[in-house]
mmCIF file of C-alpha atoms in Angstrom:
data_model
loop_
_atom_site.group_PDB
_atom_site.id
_atom_site.type_symbol
_atom_site.label_atom_id
_atom_site.label_comp_id
_atom_site.label_asym_id
_atom_site.label_seq_id
_atom_site.Cartn_x
_atom_site.Cartn_y
_atom_site.Cartn_z
ATOM 1 C CA UNK A 6 0.000 0.000 0.000
ATOM 2 C CA UNK A 7 1.389 3.370 -1.018
ATOM 3 C CA UNK A 8 -0.923 5.557 1.035
ATOM 4 C CA UNK A 9 1.900 6.817 3.255
ATOM 5 C CA UNK A 10 3.886 8.176 0.303
ATOM 6 C CA UNK A 11 1.709 11.274 0.122
ATOM 7 C CA UNK A 12 2.525 12.260 3.718
ATOM 8 C CA UNK A 13 5.617 14.174 2.585
ATOM 9 C CA UNK A 14 3.229 16.701 1.064
ATOM 10 C CA UNK A 15 2.504 18.022 4.567
ATOM 11 C CA UNK A 16 5.847 19.830 4.497
ATOM 12 C CA UNK A 17 5.659 23.572 3.871
ATOM 13 C CA UNK A 18 7.246 24.710 0.646
ATOM 14 C CA UNK A 19 6.331 27.331 -1.990
ATOM 15 C CA UNK A 20 5.678 24.667 -4.632
ATOM 16 C CA UNK A 21 3.050 22.809 -2.631
ATOM 17 C CA UNK A 22 -0.329 22.883 -4.319
ATOM 18 C CA UNK A 23 -3.777 22.525 -2.798
ATOM 19 C CA UNK A 24 -4.109 19.137 -4.446
ATOM 20 C CA UNK A 25 -0.880 18.075 -2.719
ATOM 21 C CA UNK A 26 -2.397 18.883 0.650
ATOM 22 C CA UNK A 27 -5.607 17.039 -0.231
ATOM 23 C CA UNK A 28 -3.562 14.009 -1.281
ATOM 24 C CA UNK A 29 -1.688 14.134 2.030
ATOM 25 C CA UNK A 30 -4.982 14.160 3.919
ATOM 26 C CA UNK A 31 -6.232 11.232 1.836
ATOM 27 C CA UNK A 32 -3.057 9.291 2.637
ATOM 28 C CA UNK A 33 -3.337 10.089 6.346
ATOM 29 C CA UNK A 34 -7.004 9.099 6.582
ATOM 30 C CA UNK A 35 -6.351 5.896 4.630
ATOM 31 C CA UNK A 36 -3.455 5.012 6.956
ATOM 32 C CA UNK A 37 -5.619 5.554 10.043
ATOM 33 C CA UNK A 38 -8.426 3.454 8.587
ATOM 34 C CA UNK A 39 -6.081 0.635 7.623
ATOM 35 C CA UNK A 40 -4.328 0.584 10.994
ATOM 36 C CA UNK A 41 -7.346 1.013 13.266
ATOM 37 C CA UNK A 42 -10.777 0.804 11.660
ATOM 38 C CA UNK A 43 -10.121 -2.117 9.305
ATOM 39 C CA UNK A 44 -8.791 -4.467 12.026
ATOM 40 C CA UNK A 45 -11.630 -3.472 14.357
ATOM 41 C CA UNK A 46 -14.149 -4.158 11.595
ATOM 42 C CA UNK A 47 -12.676 -7.613 11.012
ATOM 43 C CA UNK A 48 -12.638 -8.345 14.745
ATOM 44 C CA UNK A 49 -16.255 -7.239 15.136
ATOM 45 C CA UNK A 50 -17.392 -9.345 12.182
ATOM 46 C CA UNK A 51 -15.480 -12.387 13.425
ATOM 47 C CA UNK A 52 -16.800 -12.008 16.975
ATOM 48 C CA UNK A 53 -20.373 -11.660 15.752
ATOM 49 C CA UNK A 54 -20.006 -14.714 13.510
ATOM 50 C CA UNK A 55 -18.472 -16.715 16.371
ATOM 51 C CA UNK A 56 -21.350 -15.878 18.723
ATOM 52 C CA UNK A 57 -23.891 -16.914 16.080
ATOM 53 C CA UNK A 58 -22.065 -20.112 15.148
ATOM 54 C CA UNK A 59 -21.445 -21.154 18.755
ATOM 55 C CA UNK A 60 -25.157 -20.700 19.409
ATOM 56 C CA UNK A 61 -25.867 -22.943 16.401
ATOM 57 C CA UNK A 62 -23.366 -25.511 17.740
ATOM 58 C CA UNK A 63 -25.132 -25.654 21.095
ATOM 59 C CA UNK A 64 -28.535 -25.928 19.445
ATOM 60 C CA UNK A 65 -27.380 -28.750 17.179
ATOM 61 C CA UNK A 66 -25.773 -30.627 20.068
ATOM 62 C CA UNK A 67 -29.026 -30.368 22.018
ATOM 63 C CA UNK A 68 -31.248 -31.414 19.118
ATOM 64 C CA UNK A 69 -29.133 -34.189 17.582
ATOM 65 C CA UNK A 70 -28.542 -37.578 19.171
ATOM 66 C CA UNK A 71 -25.781 -40.087 18.361
ATOM 67 C CA UNK A 72 -26.741 -43.699 17.816
ATOM 68 C CA UNK A 73 -25.433 -46.808 16.088
ATOM 69 C CA UNK A 74 -26.999 -48.097 12.894
ATOM 70 C CA UNK A 75 -26.648 -51.566 11.398
ATOM 71 C CA UNK A 76 -26.671 -52.252 7.677
ATOM 72 C CA UNK A 77 -29.534 -54.432 6.482
ATOM 73 C CA UNK A 78 -28.739 -54.486 2.776
ATOM 74 C CA UNK A 79 -27.437 -52.318 -0.031
ATOM 75 C CA UNK A 80 -29.937 -49.766 -1.252
ATOM 76 C CA UNK A 81 -31.040 -49.579 -4.847
ATOM 77 C CA UNK A 82 -28.805 -47.140 -6.693
ATOM 78 C CA UNK A 83 -30.641 -43.882 -7.480
ATOM 79 C CA UNK A 84 -31.398 -43.367 -11.155
ATOM 80 C CA UNK A 85 -31.149 -39.995 -12.822
ATOM 81 C CA UNK A 86 -33.565 -38.560 -15.356
ATOM 82 C CA UNK A 87 -31.333 -39.918 -18.128
ATOM 83 C CA UNK A 88 -31.688 -43.455 -16.741
ATOM 84 C CA UNK A 89 -28.070 -43.782 -15.543
ATOM 85 C CA UNK A 90 -26.969 -44.526 -12.005
ATOM 86 C CA UNK A 91 -25.775 -41.554 -9.996
ATOM 87 C CA UNK A 92 -21.997 -41.547 -9.461
ATOM 88 C CA UNK A 93 -21.897 -39.087 -6.565
ATOM 89 C CA UNK A 94 -21.718 -41.711 -3.830
ATOM 90 C CA UNK A 95 -19.070 -43.683 -5.705
ATOM 91 C CA UNK A 96 -16.903 -40.631 -6.236
ATOM 92 C CA UNK A 97 -17.139 -39.642 -2.554
ATOM 93 C CA UNK A 98 -16.337 -43.169 -1.315
ATOM 94 C CA UNK A 99 -19.781 -43.600 0.262
ATOM 95 C CA UNK A 100 -22.676 -45.926 -0.483
ATOM 96 C CA UNK A 101 -26.413 -45.823 0.096
ATOM 97 C CA UNK A 102 -27.630 -48.637 2.322
ATOM 98 C CA UNK A 103 -30.808 -49.681 4.069
ATOM 99 C CA UNK A 104 -30.026 -49.594 7.782
ATOM 100 C CA UNK A 105 -31.789 -50.088 11.099
ATOM 101 C CA UNK A 106 -31.261 -47.925 14.193
ATOM 102 C CA UNK A 107 -32.939 -46.985 17.448
ATOM 103 C CA UNK A 108 -34.670 -43.609 17.786
ATOM 104 C CA UNK A 109 -34.314 -41.517 20.971
ATOM 105 C CA UNK A 110 -37.742 -42.727 22.117
ATOM 106 C CA UNK A 111 -36.526 -46.349 21.927
ATOM 107 C CA UNK A 112 -38.427 -47.332 18.792
ATOM 108 C CA UNK A 113 -36.701 -49.175 15.941
ATOM 109 C CA UNK A 114 -36.322 -47.300 12.682
ATOM 110 C CA UNK A 115 -35.353 -48.455 9.209
ATOM 111 C CA UNK A 116 -34.389 -46.240 6.293
ATOM 112 C CA UNK A 117 -31.926 -45.451 3.537
ATOM 113 C CA UNK A 118 -28.780 -43.652 4.622
ATOM 114 C CA UNK A 119 -25.236 -43.252 3.343
ATOM 115 C CA UNK A 120 -22.155 -44.733 4.956
ATOM 116 C CA UNK A 121 -18.492 -45.324 4.159
ATOM 117 C CA UNK A 122 -17.789 -48.229 1.829
ATOM 118 C CA UNK A 123 -15.888 -50.110 4.522
ATOM 119 C CA UNK A 124 -19.058 -50.247 6.667
ATOM 120 C CA UNK A 125 -21.555 -50.908 3.874
ATOM 121 C CA UNK A 126 -21.645 -54.717 4.085
ATOM 122 C CA UNK A 127 -24.816 -56.297 5.550
ATOM 123 C CA UNK A 128 -24.471 -56.597 9.312
ATOM 124 C CA UNK A 129 -21.837 -53.864 9.600
ATOM 125 C CA UNK A 130 -22.483 -51.127 12.142
ATOM 126 C CA UNK A 131 -21.642 -47.439 11.863
ATOM 127 C CA UNK A 132 -22.310 -44.260 13.871
ATOM 128 C CA UNK A 133 -25.385 -42.260 12.926
ATOM 129 C CA UNK A 134 -26.836 -38.965 14.122
ATOM 130 C CA UNK A 135 -30.593 -38.458 14.345
ATOM 131 C CA UNK A 136 -32.900 -35.679 15.425
ATOM 132 C CA UNK A 137 -35.224 -36.017 18.417
ATOM 133 C CA UNK A 138 -37.774 -37.754 16.168
ATOM 134 C CA UNK A 139 -35.279 -40.365 15.006
ATOM 135 C CA UNK A 140 -34.716 -38.997 11.502
ATOM 136 C CA UNK A 141 -31.106 -39.175 10.187
ATOM 137 C CA UNK A 142 -29.312 -35.819 10.185
ATOM 138 C CA UNK A 143 -25.793 -34.543 9.658
ATOM 139 C CA UNK A 144 -23.442 -34.580 12.678
ATOM 140 C CA UNK A 145 -23.531 -31.378 14.756
ATOM 141 C CA UNK A 146 -20.911 -28.757 14.016
ATOM 142 C CA UNK A 147 -17.917 -28.832 16.326
ATOM 143 C CA UNK A 148 -16.960 -25.753 18.365
ATOM 144 C CA UNK A 149 -13.500 -25.691 16.755
ATOM 145 C CA UNK A 150 -15.026 -25.730 13.282
ATOM 146 C CA UNK A 151 -17.299 -22.845 14.254
ATOM 147 C CA UNK A 152 -14.310 -20.826 15.486
ATOM 148 C CA UNK A 153 -12.451 -21.504 12.246
ATOM 149 C CA UNK A 154 -15.424 -20.298 10.199
ATOM 150 C CA UNK A 155 -15.707 -17.196 12.380
ATOM 151 C CA UNK A 156 -12.002 -16.448 11.938
ATOM 152 C CA UNK A 157 -12.325 -16.752 8.167
ATOM 153 C CA UNK A 158 -15.368 -14.467 8.218
ATOM 154 C CA UNK A 159 -13.491 -11.828 10.224
ATOM 155 C CA UNK A 160 -10.393 -12.059 8.040
ATOM 156 C CA UNK A 161 -12.457 -11.802 4.860
ATOM 157 C CA UNK A 162 -14.310 -8.770 6.205
ATOM 158 C CA UNK A 163 -11.030 -7.066 7.130
ATOM 159 C CA UNK A 164 -9.536 -7.759 3.705
ATOM 160 C CA UNK A 165 -12.612 -6.410 1.922
ATOM 161 C CA UNK A 166 -12.650 -3.323 4.129
ATOM 162 C CA UNK A 167 -8.957 -2.721 3.459
ATOM 163 C CA UNK A 168 -9.517 -3.161 -0.260
ATOM 164 C CA UNK A 169 -12.354 -0.636 -0.128
ATOM 165 C CA UNK A 170 -10.184 1.923 1.691
ATOM 166 C CA UNK A 171 -7.318 1.527 -0.771
ATOM 167 C CA UNK A 172 -9.679 1.686 -3.766
ATOM 168 C CA UNK A 173 -11.220 4.946 -2.531
ATOM 169 C CA UNK A 174 -7.763 6.397 -1.882
ATOM 170 C CA UNK A 175 -6.610 5.514 -5.375
ATOM 171 C CA UNK A 176 -9.741 7.053 -6.904
ATOM 172 C CA UNK A 177 -9.118 10.270 -4.955
ATOM 173 C CA UNK A 178 -5.489 10.393 -6.082
ATOM 174 C CA UNK A 179 -6.501 9.723 -9.674
ATOM 175 C CA UNK A 180 -9.026 12.547 -9.506
ATOM 176 C CA UNK A 181 -6.358 14.879 -8.120
ATOM 177 C CA UNK A 182 -3.924 13.942 -10.890
ATOM 178 C CA UNK A 183 -6.541 14.662 -13.542
ATOM 179 C CA UNK A 184 -7.267 17.985 -11.867
ATOM 180 C CA UNK A 185 -3.564 18.897 -11.945
ATOM 181 C CA UNK A 186 -3.338 18.048 -15.623
ATOM 182 C CA UNK A 187 -6.423 20.153 -16.353
ATOM 183 C CA UNK A 188 -4.935 23.145 -14.505
ATOM 184 C CA UNK A 189 -1.630 22.661 -16.324
ATOM 185 C CA UNK A 190 -3.429 22.645 -19.664
ATOM 186 C CA UNK A 191 -5.247 25.870 -18.794
ATOM 187 C CA UNK A 192 -2.015 27.536 -17.676
ATOM 188 C CA UNK A 193 -0.258 26.388 -20.839
ATOM 189 C CA UNK A 194 -3.090 27.719 -23.014
ATOM 190 C CA UNK A 195 -3.006 31.070 -21.204
ATOM 191 C CA UNK A 196 0.744 31.403 -21.730
ATOM 192 C CA UNK A 197 0.240 30.941 -25.466
ATOM 193 C CA UNK A 198 3.480 29.225 -26.522
ATOM 194 C CA UNK A 199 4.148 29.592 -30.211
ATOM 195 C CA UNK A 200 7.341 27.672 -30.793
ATOM 196 C CA UNK A 201 8.737 27.627 -34.314
ATOM 197 C CA UNK A 202 6.340 30.096 -35.921
ATOM 198 C CA UNK A 203 7.891 32.641 -38.260
ATOM 199 C CA UNK A 204 8.284 36.108 -36.768
ATOM 200 C CA UNK A 205 8.034 35.016 -33.163
ATOM 201 C CA UNK A 206 11.747 35.228 -32.583
ATOM 202 C CA UNK A 207 12.264 31.520 -32.174
#
């Protein structure tokens, strides 16, 4: 980031232009934002995301129950609209099976679920998570995973905020450069240079 380069324009000298002073202010404000506001914005976003995700973790841990399922048989492979077997489970190393498990209320349940290939043989058992009604659900999010997601959210927010600050600074500097060129053109036109014309003494 080159925001600090314009700070030299604070120095008093007869050649300093108004645009130089404006550029120095833009550099100073950008530096303050990048050093203070941007990190605080990232921290606030990460903290807010962590609170929300940790609340979701607790809710999932309260609502989801671990149990053990036992494979009854291989499930029929799902068929797509084109009539071909879906390859998603094969590519992910998982298979659809018909399994039996016990719901939280003690009743036996049977349904089609997915499991790793090594536990897909009839009679094999594997861990399964269900909701309070006994329906299969994904495992609850871990607290460490939630913190990692919150950290990524905060870091992303800080990076985007920093990018926004630098983009605005660059747009301001570009506008100032164009303004300097426009003033230079007007001054040049007012001077009326006439190099090389006959009779001008060149």
